[in-house]
Each structure stands twice: as C-alpha cells, then as structure tokens.
Short mmCIF file of C-alpha atoms and ligand atoms in Angstrom, two decimals:
data_model
loop_
_atom_site.label_atom_id
_atom_site.label_comp_id
_atom_site.label_asym_id
_atom_site.label_seq_id
_atom_site.Cartn_x
_atom_site.Cartn_y
_atom_site.Cartn_z
CA MET A 1 83.25 90.16 46.19
CA ASN A 2 84.27 86.74 44.87
CA VAL A 3 82.70 83.99 46.94
CA THR A 4 82.70 80.38 45.76
CA ILE A 5 79.21 78.96 46.17
CA PRO A 6 78.89 75.16 46.30
CA ALA A 7 77.50 74.02 42.96
CA THR A 8 76.03 70.57 43.57
CA LYS A 9 74.02 68.71 46.17
CA ALA A 10 77.16 66.75 47.11
CA ASP A 11 79.07 70.02 47.67
CA TRP A 12 76.32 71.31 49.97
CA GLN A 13 76.19 68.01 51.85
CA ALA A 14 79.95 68.17 52.37
CA LEU A 15 79.67 71.73 53.66
CA ALA A 16 76.84 70.69 56.01
CA GLU A 17 78.99 67.91 57.44
CA THR A 18 81.74 70.34 58.37
CA LEU A 19 79.33 73.01 59.62
CA ILE A 20 77.01 71.03 61.89
CA PRO A 21 79.60 69.91 64.48
CA ARG A 22 80.70 73.51 65.09
CA LEU A 23 77.34 75.26 65.25
CA GLU A 24 77.00 78.09 67.77
CA SER A 25 74.04 77.31 69.98
CA ARG A 26 74.40 79.75 72.88
CA ALA A 27 72.64 83.07 73.38
CA PHE A 28 74.51 86.29 72.54
CA ILE A 29 74.28 88.77 75.42
CA ASP A 30 76.39 91.89 75.97
CA GLY A 31 78.95 90.91 73.33
CA ALA A 32 79.49 87.30 74.46
CA PHE A 33 78.03 83.89 73.76
CA VAL A 34 76.53 82.45 76.94
CA ASP A 35 74.29 79.61 78.05
CA ALA A 36 70.75 80.42 79.15
CA ALA A 37 70.69 81.35 82.86
CA SER A 38 68.61 78.23 83.54
CA GLY A 39 71.01 76.02 81.57
CA GLU A 40 68.01 74.76 79.59
CA THR A 41 68.26 73.94 75.87
CA PHE A 42 65.91 72.89 73.10
CA ALA A 43 66.58 70.78 70.03
CA THR A 44 66.54 72.32 66.58
CA VAL A 45 65.78 69.68 63.96
CA ASN A 46 66.30 69.40 60.20
CA PRO A 47 62.75 68.75 58.90
CA ALA A 48 64.05 67.15 55.70
CA THR A 49 65.84 64.37 57.58
CA GLY A 50 64.63 64.40 61.19
CA GLU A 51 68.24 64.92 62.34
CA THR A 52 68.83 67.05 65.45
CA LEU A 53 71.21 69.80 64.41
CA ALA A 54 71.98 71.34 67.80
CA TYR A 55 70.68 71.89 71.32
CA VAL A 56 70.15 75.62 71.56
CA ALA A 57 70.06 77.84 74.66
CA SER A 58 66.45 78.16 75.78
CA CYS A 59 66.32 81.70 77.13
CA ASP A 60 63.57 82.82 79.47
CA ALA A 61 62.58 85.84 81.53
CA ALA A 62 65.91 85.97 83.43
CA ASP A 63 67.90 86.18 80.18
CA ALA A 64 65.46 88.75 78.81
CA GLU A 65 65.93 90.91 81.90
CA LEU A 66 69.71 90.72 81.62
CA ALA A 67 69.73 91.49 77.90
CA VAL A 68 67.34 94.42 78.35
CA SER A 69 69.53 95.95 81.07
CA CYS A 70 72.62 95.52 78.84
CA ALA A 71 70.75 97.10 75.93
CA ARG A 72 69.69 100.05 78.10
CA ALA A 73 73.23 100.48 79.39
CA ALA A 74 74.60 100.44 75.84
CA HIS A 75 72.03 103.02 74.82
CA ALA A 76 72.97 105.24 77.76
CA ARG A 77 76.69 104.94 76.99
CA GLY A 78 75.84 106.20 73.52
CA GLU A 79 78.73 104.57 71.61
CA TRP A 80 76.15 103.60 69.01
CA ALA A 81 73.09 105.78 69.67
CA ARG A 82 75.07 109.03 69.59
CA LEU A 83 77.54 107.99 66.91
CA ALA A 84 77.31 110.11 63.75
CA PRO A 85 74.94 108.36 61.31
CA GLY A 86 77.68 108.18 58.71
CA ARG A 87 79.83 106.16 61.15
CA ARG A 88 76.95 103.79 61.95
CA LYS A 89 76.60 103.36 58.21
CA GLN A 90 80.22 102.18 57.92
CA THR A 91 79.73 99.51 60.58
CA LEU A 92 76.54 98.21 59.00
CA LEU A 93 78.18 98.13 55.58
CA LYS A 94 80.99 96.11 57.13
CA LEU A 95 78.39 93.70 58.51
CA ALA A 96 76.86 93.38 55.04
CA GLU A 97 80.31 92.62 53.64
CA LEU A 98 80.89 89.89 56.23
CA MET A 99 77.47 88.41 55.48
CA GLU A 100 78.36 88.34 51.82
CA ALA A 101 81.63 86.58 52.56
CA HIS A 102 79.70 83.96 54.59
CA GLN A 103 76.56 83.83 52.44
CA HIS A 104 76.80 80.12 51.61
CA GLU A 105 77.13 79.27 55.32
CA LEU A 106 74.19 81.52 56.30
CA ALA A 107 72.05 80.09 53.51
CA LEU A 108 72.92 76.55 54.54
CA LEU A 109 71.93 77.26 58.16
CA ASP A 110 68.47 78.43 57.08
CA THR A 111 68.02 75.44 54.77
CA LEU A 112 69.08 72.91 57.39
CA ASP A 113 67.01 74.56 60.09
CA MET A 114 63.70 75.08 58.33
CA GLY A 115 63.76 72.93 55.20
CA LYS A 116 63.66 75.48 52.39
CA PRO A 117 65.60 74.76 49.19
CA ILE A 118 69.16 76.01 49.18
CA SER A 119 68.61 78.11 46.04
CA SER A 120 65.81 79.96 47.88
CA SER A 121 67.99 80.46 50.94
CA LEU A 122 70.75 81.97 48.81
CA GLY A 123 68.19 84.41 47.43
CA ASP A 124 67.04 85.26 50.96
CA ILE A 125 70.59 85.97 52.12
CA ALA A 126 71.18 88.21 49.11
CA GLY A 127 67.96 90.00 50.10
CA ALA A 128 69.13 90.36 53.69
CA ILE A 129 72.47 91.79 52.58
CA GLY A 130 70.72 94.16 50.18
CA CYS A 131 68.49 95.31 53.03
CA LEU A 132 71.49 96.04 55.27
CA ARG A 133 73.19 98.02 52.50
CA TYR A 134 70.13 100.00 51.42
CA THR A 135 69.27 100.93 54.99
CA ALA A 136 72.83 101.78 55.99
CA GLU A 137 73.12 104.02 52.95
CA GLY A 138 69.86 105.72 53.88
CA ILE A 139 70.65 106.71 57.43
CA ASP A 140 72.83 109.73 56.62
CA LYS A 141 70.36 110.94 54.03
CA VAL A 142 67.22 111.28 56.14
CA TYR A 143 66.91 114.86 57.35
CA GLY A 144 65.02 116.48 60.20
CA GLU A 145 62.88 119.58 59.63
CA VAL A 146 62.90 123.27 60.39
CA ALA A 147 59.37 124.44 61.20
CA PRO A 148 57.92 127.41 59.27
CA THR A 149 57.87 129.76 62.28
CA GLY A 150 58.40 133.53 62.39
CA GLU A 151 61.84 135.09 62.93
CA GLU A 152 61.37 135.27 66.70
CA SER A 153 61.65 131.52 67.10
CA LEU A 154 63.21 128.42 65.64
CA GLY A 155 61.41 125.10 65.66
CA LEU A 156 63.56 122.06 64.97
CA VAL A 157 62.01 118.65 64.37
CA LEU A 158 64.66 116.05 65.15
CA ARG A 159 64.65 112.29 64.70
CA GLU A 160 66.09 110.33 67.61
CA PRO A 161 66.46 106.60 68.23
CA LEU A 162 63.63 105.04 70.26
CA GLY A 163 65.96 103.25 72.69
CA VAL A 164 65.61 99.48 73.04
CA VAL A 165 63.89 97.57 70.24
CA ALA A 166 62.89 93.91 70.65
CA ALA A 167 62.61 92.21 67.26
CA ILE A 168 60.55 89.01 67.33
CA VAL A 169 60.65 87.12 64.05
CA PRO A 170 59.27 83.95 62.41
CA TRP A 171 60.94 80.98 60.74
CA ASN A 172 59.80 81.17 57.13
CA PHE A 173 62.54 83.55 55.95
CA PRO A 174 64.72 83.46 59.07
CA LEU A 175 67.55 85.79 58.11
CA MET A 176 65.65 87.99 55.68
CA MET A 177 62.86 88.80 58.17
CA THR A 178 65.60 89.47 60.72
CA ALA A 179 67.34 91.90 58.39
CA TRP A 180 64.11 93.75 57.62
CA LYS A 181 63.79 94.53 61.35
CA ILE A 182 67.32 94.91 62.65
CA ALA A 183 68.74 96.92 59.73
CA PRO A 184 66.50 99.98 60.14
CA ALA A 185 66.40 99.68 63.95
CA LEU A 186 70.19 99.59 64.23
CA ALA A 187 70.74 102.20 61.52
CA ALA A 188 68.51 104.58 63.48
CA GLY A 189 70.75 104.14 66.55
CA ASN A 190 68.69 101.77 68.69
CA SER A 191 69.91 98.85 70.78
CA VAL A 192 68.28 95.73 69.35
CA ILE A 193 67.40 92.42 71.01
CA LEU A 194 66.54 89.77 68.46
CA LYS A 195 64.34 86.81 69.36
CA PRO A 196 64.50 84.36 66.46
CA SER A 197 61.88 81.67 66.06
CA GLU A 198 62.49 78.54 68.12
CA LYS A 199 62.16 76.70 64.79
CA SER A 200 65.08 78.48 63.10
CA PRO A 201 67.56 80.05 65.55
CA LEU A 202 70.86 79.10 63.88
CA SER A 203 71.44 81.85 61.32
CA ALA A 204 70.61 84.54 63.90
CA LEU A 205 73.36 83.22 66.17
CA ARG A 206 75.87 83.20 63.31
CA LEU A 207 74.79 86.74 62.50
CA ALA A 208 75.60 87.75 66.08
CA SER A 209 79.23 86.70 65.68
CA LEU A 210 79.46 88.58 62.38
CA ALA A 211 77.96 91.68 64.02
CA ARG A 212 80.60 91.50 66.74
CA GLU A 213 83.31 91.16 64.10
CA ALA A 214 81.88 94.15 62.22
CA GLY A 215 82.35 96.26 65.34
CA LEU A 216 78.86 96.70 66.76
CA PRO A 217 79.45 97.67 70.41
CA ARG A 218 78.44 95.20 73.12
CA GLY A 219 74.79 95.37 74.14
CA VAL A 220 73.77 97.04 70.88
CA PHE A 221 72.83 93.79 69.16
CA GLN A 222 71.90 90.72 71.21
CA VAL A 223 70.23 87.43 70.29
CA LEU A 224 67.99 85.46 72.64
CA PRO A 225 66.91 82.09 71.25
CA GLY A 226 63.95 80.48 72.98
CA PHE A 227 60.19 80.13 72.96
CA GLY A 228 57.55 82.75 72.45
CA HIS A 229 55.68 82.12 75.68
CA THR A 230 58.91 82.43 77.73
CA VAL A 231 61.53 84.84 76.44
CA GLY A 232 59.29 86.43 73.78
CA LYS A 233 56.59 87.23 76.29
CA ALA A 234 59.14 88.59 78.80
CA LEU A 235 60.51 91.02 76.20
CA ALA A 236 57.01 92.07 75.22
CA LEU A 237 56.03 92.76 78.84
CA SER A 238 59.29 94.51 79.75
CA MET A 239 58.95 98.06 81.09
CA GLN A 240 62.36 98.86 79.59
CA VAL A 241 61.71 97.87 75.98
CA ASP A 242 60.56 100.83 73.87
CA CYS A 243 59.40 99.05 70.74
CA LEU A 244 58.32 95.60 69.64
CA ALA A 245 59.01 94.92 65.98
CA PHE A 246 57.13 91.74 65.19
CA THR A 247 56.67 89.47 62.21
CA GLY A 248 54.53 86.42 62.77
CA SER A 249 50.97 85.23 63.11
CA THR A 250 47.96 87.47 63.66
CA ALA A 251 47.10 85.58 66.88
CA VAL A 252 50.47 86.35 68.46
CA GLY A 253 50.37 89.92 67.10
CA LYS A 254 47.13 90.45 69.05
CA GLN A 255 48.79 89.13 72.21
CA LEU A 256 51.72 91.51 71.78
CA MET A 257 49.39 94.50 71.66
CA GLN A 258 47.89 93.35 74.94
CA TYR A 259 51.33 92.95 76.52
CA ALA A 260 52.19 96.50 75.46
CA GLY A 261 48.99 97.73 77.09
CA GLN A 262 49.71 95.77 80.26
CA SER A 263 53.23 97.21 80.50
CA ASN A 264 54.63 100.49 79.22
CA LEU A 265 52.63 101.25 76.04
CA LYS A 266 55.67 100.41 73.95
CA ARG A 267 55.26 100.86 70.23
CA VAL A 268 54.12 97.67 68.52
CA TYR A 269 54.78 97.23 64.81
CA LEU A 270 53.08 94.15 63.44
CA GLU A 271 53.65 92.25 60.21
CA CYS A 272 51.14 89.41 60.44
CA GLY A 273 49.36 86.80 58.36
CA GLY A 274 47.73 86.93 54.95
CA LYS A 275 45.35 85.23 52.54
CA ALA A 276 46.27 87.07 49.37
CA PRO A 277 43.87 87.15 46.41
CA ASN A 278 45.50 86.77 43.01
CA ILE A 279 42.99 87.96 40.38
CA VAL A 280 43.30 86.78 36.77
CA PHE A 281 41.17 88.38 34.04
CA ALA A 282 40.46 86.72 30.70
CA ASP A 283 42.20 89.51 28.77
CA CYS A 284 45.71 88.45 29.91
CA LYS A 285 48.09 88.11 26.99
CA ASN A 286 50.15 85.07 27.86
CA LEU A 287 48.11 82.68 29.98
CA ASP A 288 50.95 80.14 30.28
CA GLN A 289 53.21 82.75 31.78
CA VAL A 290 50.49 83.99 34.14
CA ALA A 291 49.76 80.39 35.22
CA ASN A 292 53.45 79.89 36.00
CA HIS A 293 53.48 83.02 38.14
CA ALA A 294 50.24 82.01 39.86
CA ALA A 295 51.71 78.60 40.74
CA ALA A 296 55.01 80.09 41.96
CA ALA A 297 53.10 82.69 44.01
CA ILE A 298 51.66 79.90 46.16
CA PHE A 299 54.22 77.09 45.94
CA HIS A 300 57.41 79.10 46.43
CA ASN A 301 58.93 78.39 49.88
CA GLN A 302 56.46 75.46 50.29
CA GLY A 303 53.63 78.00 50.56
CA GLU A 304 55.10 79.15 53.87
CA VAL A 305 54.91 82.78 52.79
CA CYS A 306 52.86 85.58 54.31
CA ILE A 307 52.10 87.01 50.85
CA ALA A 308 51.49 83.61 49.23
CA GLY A 309 48.90 84.02 46.46
CA SER A 310 46.73 81.43 48.17
CA ARG A 311 43.38 82.55 46.73
CA LEU A 312 43.41 82.39 42.94
CA LEU A 313 40.41 84.28 41.53
CA VAL A 314 39.90 83.44 37.85
CA GLU A 315 37.37 84.90 35.42
CA ASN A 316 34.97 82.03 34.74
CA SER A 317 35.28 82.24 30.93
CA ILE A 318 38.89 80.96 31.16
CA ARG A 319 38.79 79.14 34.49
CA GLU A 320 38.81 75.50 33.34
CA GLU A 321 41.59 76.13 30.86
CA PHE A 322 43.60 78.28 33.26
CA VAL A 323 43.46 75.76 36.10
CA GLU A 324 44.81 73.13 33.69
CA ARG A 325 47.76 75.39 33.00
CA VAL A 326 48.38 75.99 36.70
CA LEU A 327 48.29 72.21 37.26
CA GLU A 328 50.88 71.80 34.55
CA ALA A 329 53.11 74.51 36.05
CA ALA A 330 52.77 72.93 39.50
CA GLU A 331 54.03 69.60 38.09
CA GLY A 332 57.43 71.26 37.69
CA MET A 333 57.43 72.53 41.27
CA GLN A 334 57.50 69.28 43.22
CA PRO A 335 59.39 69.15 46.52
CA GLY A 336 62.86 67.65 46.63
CA ASP A 337 65.98 67.47 48.78
CA PRO A 338 66.53 71.01 50.08
CA LEU A 339 70.28 70.62 49.51
CA ASP A 340 69.73 70.00 45.80
CA PRO A 341 70.14 73.33 43.98
CA GLN A 342 67.50 72.13 41.47
CA SER A 343 64.72 71.70 44.09
CA PHE A 344 61.92 74.25 43.83
CA MET A 345 60.21 73.24 47.10
CA GLY A 346 61.68 71.74 50.26
CA ALA A 347 60.28 70.29 53.50
CA MET A 348 57.62 71.79 55.78
CA VAL A 349 59.23 73.41 58.79
CA ASP A 350 58.17 70.85 61.43
CA GLU A 351 55.71 68.10 62.30
CA THR A 352 53.17 70.59 63.73
CA GLN A 353 53.05 72.66 60.55
CA TYR A 354 53.00 69.51 58.42
CA ARG A 355 49.99 68.10 60.33
CA LYS A 356 48.26 71.47 60.26
CA VAL A 357 48.52 71.73 56.47
CA LEU A 358 47.33 68.13 56.00
CA GLY A 359 44.39 68.98 58.27
CA PHE A 360 43.44 71.87 55.95
CA ILE A 361 43.61 69.56 52.91
CA GLU A 362 41.27 67.14 54.65
CA LYS A 363 38.94 70.01 55.55
CA GLY A 364 38.88 71.17 51.90
CA ARG A 365 37.77 67.69 50.84
CA GLU A 366 35.11 67.50 53.57
CA GLU A 367 33.69 70.93 52.77
CA GLY A 368 33.20 70.04 49.10
CA ALA A 369 36.00 71.81 47.23
CA ARG A 370 37.21 69.93 44.13
CA LEU A 371 40.69 68.50 44.69
CA ARG A 372 42.59 68.71 41.38
CA THR A 373 45.84 67.10 42.56
CA SER A 374 46.46 63.85 44.42
CA GLY A 375 46.54 65.40 47.90
CA ALA A 376 49.06 62.69 48.84
CA THR A 377 52.28 63.25 50.81
CA LEU A 378 55.70 61.83 50.00
CA ALA A 379 57.06 58.70 51.64
CA GLY A 380 60.15 58.89 53.89
CA PRO A 381 61.22 60.65 57.06
CA GLY A 382 61.11 64.18 55.57
CA LEU A 383 58.04 66.39 55.95
CA PHE A 384 57.23 66.97 52.27
CA ILE A 385 53.86 68.07 50.88
CA PRO A 386 53.49 68.42 47.09
CA PRO A 387 51.58 71.28 45.44
CA THR A 388 47.87 70.85 46.19
CA ILE A 389 45.12 72.61 44.22
CA PHE A 390 41.42 72.90 45.05
CA ASP A 391 38.94 74.35 42.56
CA GLY A 392 35.39 75.53 43.24
CA VAL A 393 36.32 77.10 46.56
CA THR A 394 33.91 79.54 48.21
CA PRO A 395 34.49 82.14 50.96
CA ALA A 396 32.41 80.00 53.33
CA MET A 397 34.96 77.18 53.18
CA THR A 398 37.76 77.01 55.74
CA ILE A 399 40.43 76.72 53.01
CA GLY A 400 38.99 79.82 51.33
CA ARG A 401 39.26 81.90 54.47
CA GLU A 402 42.05 80.81 56.80
CA GLU A 403 45.77 81.21 56.31
CA ILE A 404 47.08 77.69 55.63
CA PHE A 405 50.77 78.56 55.33
CA GLY A 406 51.46 75.57 53.12
CA PRO A 407 51.39 74.58 49.41
CA VAL A 408 47.61 74.61 49.04
CA LEU A 409 45.93 76.76 46.40
CA SER A 410 42.22 77.64 46.55
CA VAL A 411 40.67 78.56 43.19
CA PHE A 412 37.54 80.73 43.02
CA GLY A 413 35.61 81.76 39.89
CA PHE A 414 34.10 85.18 39.12
CA ASP A 415 32.07 86.76 36.30
CA SER A 416 32.52 90.50 36.81
CA GLU A 417 34.91 93.07 38.23
CA GLU A 418 32.47 93.77 41.04
CA GLU A 419 32.36 90.12 42.00
CA ALA A 420 36.16 89.86 41.85
CA ILE A 421 36.68 92.84 44.13
CA ALA A 422 34.02 91.65 46.58
CA LEU A 423 35.65 88.21 46.79
CA ALA A 424 39.14 89.68 47.11
CA ASN A 425 38.19 92.04 49.92
CA ASP A 426 36.13 89.43 51.78
CA SER A 427 38.96 88.55 54.17
CA ASP A 428 40.23 89.44 57.63
CA TYR A 429 43.61 89.96 56.02
CA GLY A 430 44.97 92.66 53.72
CA LEU A 431 48.65 92.04 53.13
CA ALA A 432 48.97 91.61 49.37
CA ALA A 433 46.88 91.20 46.22
CA GLY A 434 47.66 90.45 42.58
CA LEU A 435 45.99 91.72 39.40
CA TRP A 436 46.58 90.23 35.96
CA SER A 437 45.07 92.13 33.05
CA GLN A 438 46.06 94.16 29.99
CA ASP A 439 43.43 96.82 30.68
CA ILE A 440 45.15 99.77 32.34
CA ASP A 441 41.87 101.46 33.31
CA ARG A 442 40.71 98.33 35.06
CA ILE A 443 44.09 97.95 36.76
CA MET A 444 43.97 101.47 38.18
CA ARG A 445 40.31 101.14 39.22
CA LEU A 446 40.88 97.89 41.05
CA SER A 447 44.29 98.72 42.54
CA ARG A 448 42.65 101.50 44.49
CA ARG A 449 39.70 99.42 45.61
CA LEU A 450 41.68 96.45 46.92
CA HIS A 451 41.99 96.54 50.71
CA SER A 452 45.62 95.59 50.75
CA GLY A 453 48.97 97.02 51.74
CA GLN A 454 50.46 95.93 48.43
CA VAL A 455 49.05 95.33 44.96
CA PHE A 456 51.16 93.44 42.42
CA VAL A 457 50.15 94.15 38.82
CA ASN A 458 51.18 91.59 36.20
CA ASN A 459 53.85 90.26 38.58
CA TRP A 460 54.02 88.75 42.04
CA ALA A 461 56.06 90.30 44.88
CA GLY A 462 58.22 93.25 43.84
CA PRO A 463 61.79 92.21 44.55
CA ASP A 464 63.72 95.20 45.84
CA MET A 465 64.06 97.44 48.89
CA THR A 466 62.63 100.65 47.46
CA VAL A 467 58.98 100.14 48.41
CA PRO A 468 57.29 99.55 51.78
CA PHE A 469 56.13 96.04 52.67
CA GLY A 470 53.21 95.61 55.05
CA GLY A 471 49.51 95.13 55.40
CA VAL A 472 46.17 96.50 56.51
CA LYS A 473 43.34 94.94 58.56
CA GLN A 474 44.53 91.92 60.57
CA SER A 475 47.70 91.66 58.51
CA GLY A 476 49.20 94.30 60.78
CA ASN A 477 50.20 97.93 60.99
CA GLY A 478 53.95 98.00 60.32
CA ARG A 479 55.97 98.70 57.22
CA ASP A 480 59.26 96.94 56.51
CA LYS A 481 61.66 98.01 53.73
CA SER A 482 62.14 101.44 52.11
CA LEU A 483 63.02 104.64 53.97
CA HIS A 484 59.60 104.47 55.66
CA ALA A 485 60.91 101.55 57.75
CA LEU A 486 63.85 103.65 58.86
CA THR A 487 61.68 106.40 60.24
CA GLU A 488 59.51 103.90 62.18
CA TYR A 489 62.44 103.31 64.50
CA THR A 490 62.90 106.98 65.35
CA GLU A 491 61.06 109.32 67.67
CA LEU A 492 60.20 112.83 66.54
CA LYS A 493 61.45 115.47 68.96
CA THR A 494 60.61 119.15 68.80
CA VAL A 495 63.20 121.68 69.94
CA TRP A 496 61.53 125.05 70.20
CA MET A 497 63.86 128.02 70.59
CA ALA A 498 62.88 131.57 71.35
CA LEU A 499 65.26 133.96 69.59
CA ALA A 500 66.22 137.41 70.77
CA PRO A 501 64.97 140.15 68.41
P1 NAD B 601 54.25 82.89 65.32
O1 NAD B 601 53.36 84.05 65.54
O2 NAD B 601 53.88 81.59 65.88
O3 NAD B 601 55.72 83.20 65.88
C1 NAD B 601 56.44 84.35 65.48
C2 NAD B 601 57.43 84.71 66.57
O4 NAD B 601 56.70 85.10 67.73
C3 NAD B 601 58.33 83.55 67.00
O5 NAD B 601 59.62 84.03 67.27
C4 NAD B 601 57.65 83.06 68.28
O6 NAD B 601 58.52 82.41 69.17
C5 NAD B 601 57.16 84.37 68.86
N1 NAD B 601 56.05 84.24 69.82
C6 NAD B 601 55.09 83.28 69.84
N2 NAD B 601 54.26 83.49 70.91
C7 NAD B 601 54.71 84.60 71.54
C8 NAD B 601 54.28 85.31 72.70
N3 NAD B 601 53.24 84.93 73.42
N4 NAD B 601 54.99 86.41 73.07
C9 NAD B 601 56.05 86.82 72.36
N5 NAD B 601 56.51 86.17 71.26
C10 NAD B 601 55.85 85.08 70.85
O7 NAD B 601 54.46 82.82 63.73
P2 NAD B 601 55.32 81.79 62.92
O8 NAD B 601 54.63 80.47 62.89
O9 NAD B 601 56.74 81.84 63.37
O10 NAD B 601 55.29 82.45 61.46
C11 NAD B 601 54.24 82.29 60.58
C12 NAD B 601 53.37 83.53 60.56
O11 NAD B 601 54.16 84.68 60.26
C13 NAD B 601 52.32 83.47 59.46
O12 NAD B 601 51.09 83.90 59.98
C14 NAD B 601 52.86 84.45 58.41
O13 NAD B 601 51.87 85.00 57.58
C15 NAD B 601 53.52 85.46 59.27
N6 NAD B 601 54.50 86.24 58.51
C16 NAD B 601 54.19 87.52 58.19
C17 NAD B 601 55.07 88.28 57.41
C18 NAD B 601 54.75 89.71 57.05
O14 NAD B 601 55.65 90.43 56.63
N7 NAD B 601 53.52 90.16 57.21
C19 NAD B 601 56.27 87.71 56.99
C20 NAD B 601 56.56 86.40 57.35
C21 NAD B 601 55.66 85.67 58.11
#
C-alpha cells in the first residue's frame, strides 16, 4: 500500500494542527461513540509541550457494566464468535489494511499523547499491523485434536472462544500493546473490551472507528477510556468478564489477581514489570557495536520499556573501557522534539513519571553509585530526561533492584560466569535478559540458567511475531505474540462420543 508519510518536523507539526481539533474523545460502546454515563472527562496532555490535547470520556463502573452486557449480548448473538475462522480472518485483515492506510495518524496520536519520538511510533504502528496480520492468518490454521481412543468412542478436543475479554493496557507502547492483546482475543472469537491507559487513550479511540469500518459487529470491540481504580477495577471485578488480559505494573497485576479471586475466578494473564540484566563478556568481537546496542536497550523509548536492559553486567576486565563506549553511544541518543524524525528519545509520559525517575537518580547518588553523566534535566516546559548512567551499582542499591522505567542505566561488574548468573537472577523480575559473547558453549549454558521468559543472544529484543513474549517470577504469567498467544484466548472443550459397534 502506498501511504505518504510526512518527512519533516514541519510536516508532522502541520498534520498535528489539523488532527488535534477533530480528535475523538468519547467512549466506544456497542458500535457507537458516547459520552461517559457520568458526563465526566479527563484531560490528556502532550508531555513535550504541556498542551491539553483533548478532554476524554472518563468511564466508570456504570459504563463498564453497560459495555460488559453489550459484549455478552454480542457473544450470545454469535455473529463474531460463531463466524467461521476464515471469515474472522478477512475482517481482521481489513482492519490491518485500514490501520496501514492511517498509520501516520495513529503514530502521531501516540507521539502527541505520550511523548515518544515519531520515528518510534511509526515502528510501533507497523508492529501493531504486523501483529493483526500474523494473528488473523493464524486463526484458520490452528487445529483441534482427536484423542487416541479405541474404536468404540471418539474424543474431540475443541478450542472455543472464552467469551468476554477485558484488555487493560499501559501507555508506553499504546497501540502496539493493544494489538498484542486484542488481535489474538478477537481472532479467537471473543468479545473484547479495551481499557487504554488514562495517559494515552487517543489511538485506541481512533482504532475503534477503524474497527467499525472494517466490519467488526457492534459489541465485539469496545473501548472504555478512564482510570484504573474506576473503570479498570470495575471490569476486573465483573462477574461477566471471562478473562483479564493485562499489561502494566507488577503492583496492579497483583491487584487484578485479587479481583479475580473476589469475583468469578476469571483467567488473568499478566505481562508486568522488569529489570532486565544485559550481560557483556570480554570475548565480544566488536565492543563498539555491543556498546551501541547496550545503550539503545536502555535509552530507546526514554527507557519506558518493560524489557529495557536496565542492568548492564560487564566483565570487570573490560568494564572501564566498555562504560566509556556506552557513554559515547549515549551522547548520540539525547532527547529531542518528538515530532522531529531525527529524535532518538522524546519526553517522559507525564509529570508523575518524570518526578519518579528524577527521584531514582537522586537515590542512586545518595546510595553511593558513581554517576557518569550529568544527571541534569533539560530546560523548558517539556518533560525531558537525558540518558543517565551509574557505574559501581550493587544489588543492595535501590537503582540496582527496582524498575525505574526511565533512561537510567545501572552498571555492575563481575569476574566469573557464576557471579554474572547470580547477579542476573538476583531480581524479583524475570522478563528478559541479554547475553553478549562469542562462546557458544557459554551462551547455551547461561541461556538455560537465566530465570527469564526471554534471552536475547548478541542482540536485544527479537523484532517479529513468531516467538512468545512474556516473563517469569513477578514479571507475570502471560505470553503475547506467536500462536501461543492465540491459544491463550480459547477454552479447551472435550466432546466425548460413544459409538455404536
Ligand atoms: P499501570 O499498572 O499503572 O497501569 C496499566 C493499566 O492498568 C492502565 O490502563 C491503568 O489504568 C490500569 N490500572 C491501574 N490500576 C488499576 C486497577 N486497580 N484495576 C484495574 N486496572 C488498573 O502501568 P503503567 O504505568 O501504565 O505501565 C508501566 C508498567 O507496564 C511497567 O511496570 C512496565 O514494565 C509494564 N509493561 C510491561 C510489559 C510486558 O509485556 N511485560 C509491556 C509494557 C509495559
């Protein structure tokens, strides 16, 4: 498809000026855009400028109840749930096509809403479209089973949709995290209620209108903007929601499990926080290249990444030299105007996150880590924090343990494989880990011993849809991406038939 993407900062600014006055800010319930039942709204603000972009419907329990009953009704009508998988595929492919046609608009919404650079947002939207396509293509290729019984019976193992899925997502990759949840849930035939983050609701609302245009029946895909403690909690406590698909913090993930226990034991799939170790051995071939990757692994998306390589573990024999190279790489990754296609980093999502990250930097100083960058912020109204690097970090330090979710790198030293693995696994989290070495035996040994849902060897963050994405320990229990995600949104049903001799 030929889509003209704005090329310069001025082009993006011009597009923003035409887009902002006509933003959709209402909830999407049962196929229509509506105000919240209470009439309440909340402001969504561009963190790079402080400008209020829109006042968005602030849904609460009443809206959740309405949306859940519409979702249940849609499921019972079966126009989507009982549609042949191949037909669902066509609709989802149509949605992907519409997203592609509007990719620059969707990318701009995410950039304006949460401050990430426009080039990153374009990559995210391409990822979201790829996710829709991969998953849609998968749905008519996943088979049930015939059990190995004797001739007197037939045991069928069928996969059925769960029913109503509530997808609760964060703000750091607004549309991509949304796609990772809604694509498999919809492909499997469920009715989906999406609760975007209150910090980035705009692209989800645009997606709703594209989904309607693609032909998703009313009630099958709904969007409820609003706060976690109001509409999010109501969805999580609902007796009529069958599954919570969550991406967000570990603290909220724990709450959701409790809500499920207090209500109907709905399935809870959690994709939570991380504190990924990125382990560099002295035998790496091209240290400059590795240093570049190590810097990008933490500073990409302003460090607001669940799999950010926030703990850099470097073999002591090369540590001094390697940190110098990372500092050099970080120099080229300074934050800039998110609408400038050349910017590598943008603004922090909001004042709260900005203050939180600055608090961690202060803590690092107080606890005795060696600050290797200035630690200063940028002047002006935007919430910009430059790359910040601490060396000599230990697991006892707050910055060595807690998820910062900002552009702050903690460097640790190690002398042996055993020490590296002990440091890497000394964390409540287990989402991702990186290994840089030329020694294949070491790579295999350590890959197996890392307590992590994903291990990246001589790269950071595999880019495509073919492998599962998720964590262990307090990073959660779910798996996004790949065909494994598709089966998470189905229920296994046994049909046992006795056959006449
Ligand atoms: P968050 O947990 O504060 O919010 C996530 C979502 O949950 C939001 O939509 C929020 O409104 C909602 N929510 C908050 N309280 C709720 C409640 N009581 N009931 C129901 N819903 C509630 O997280 P965040 O700040 O939006 O995102 C950052 C976190 O997300 C980080 O910890 C990051 O590591 C994690 N994350 C994980 C992955 C992954 O795949 N593992 C990906 C991206 C982000």
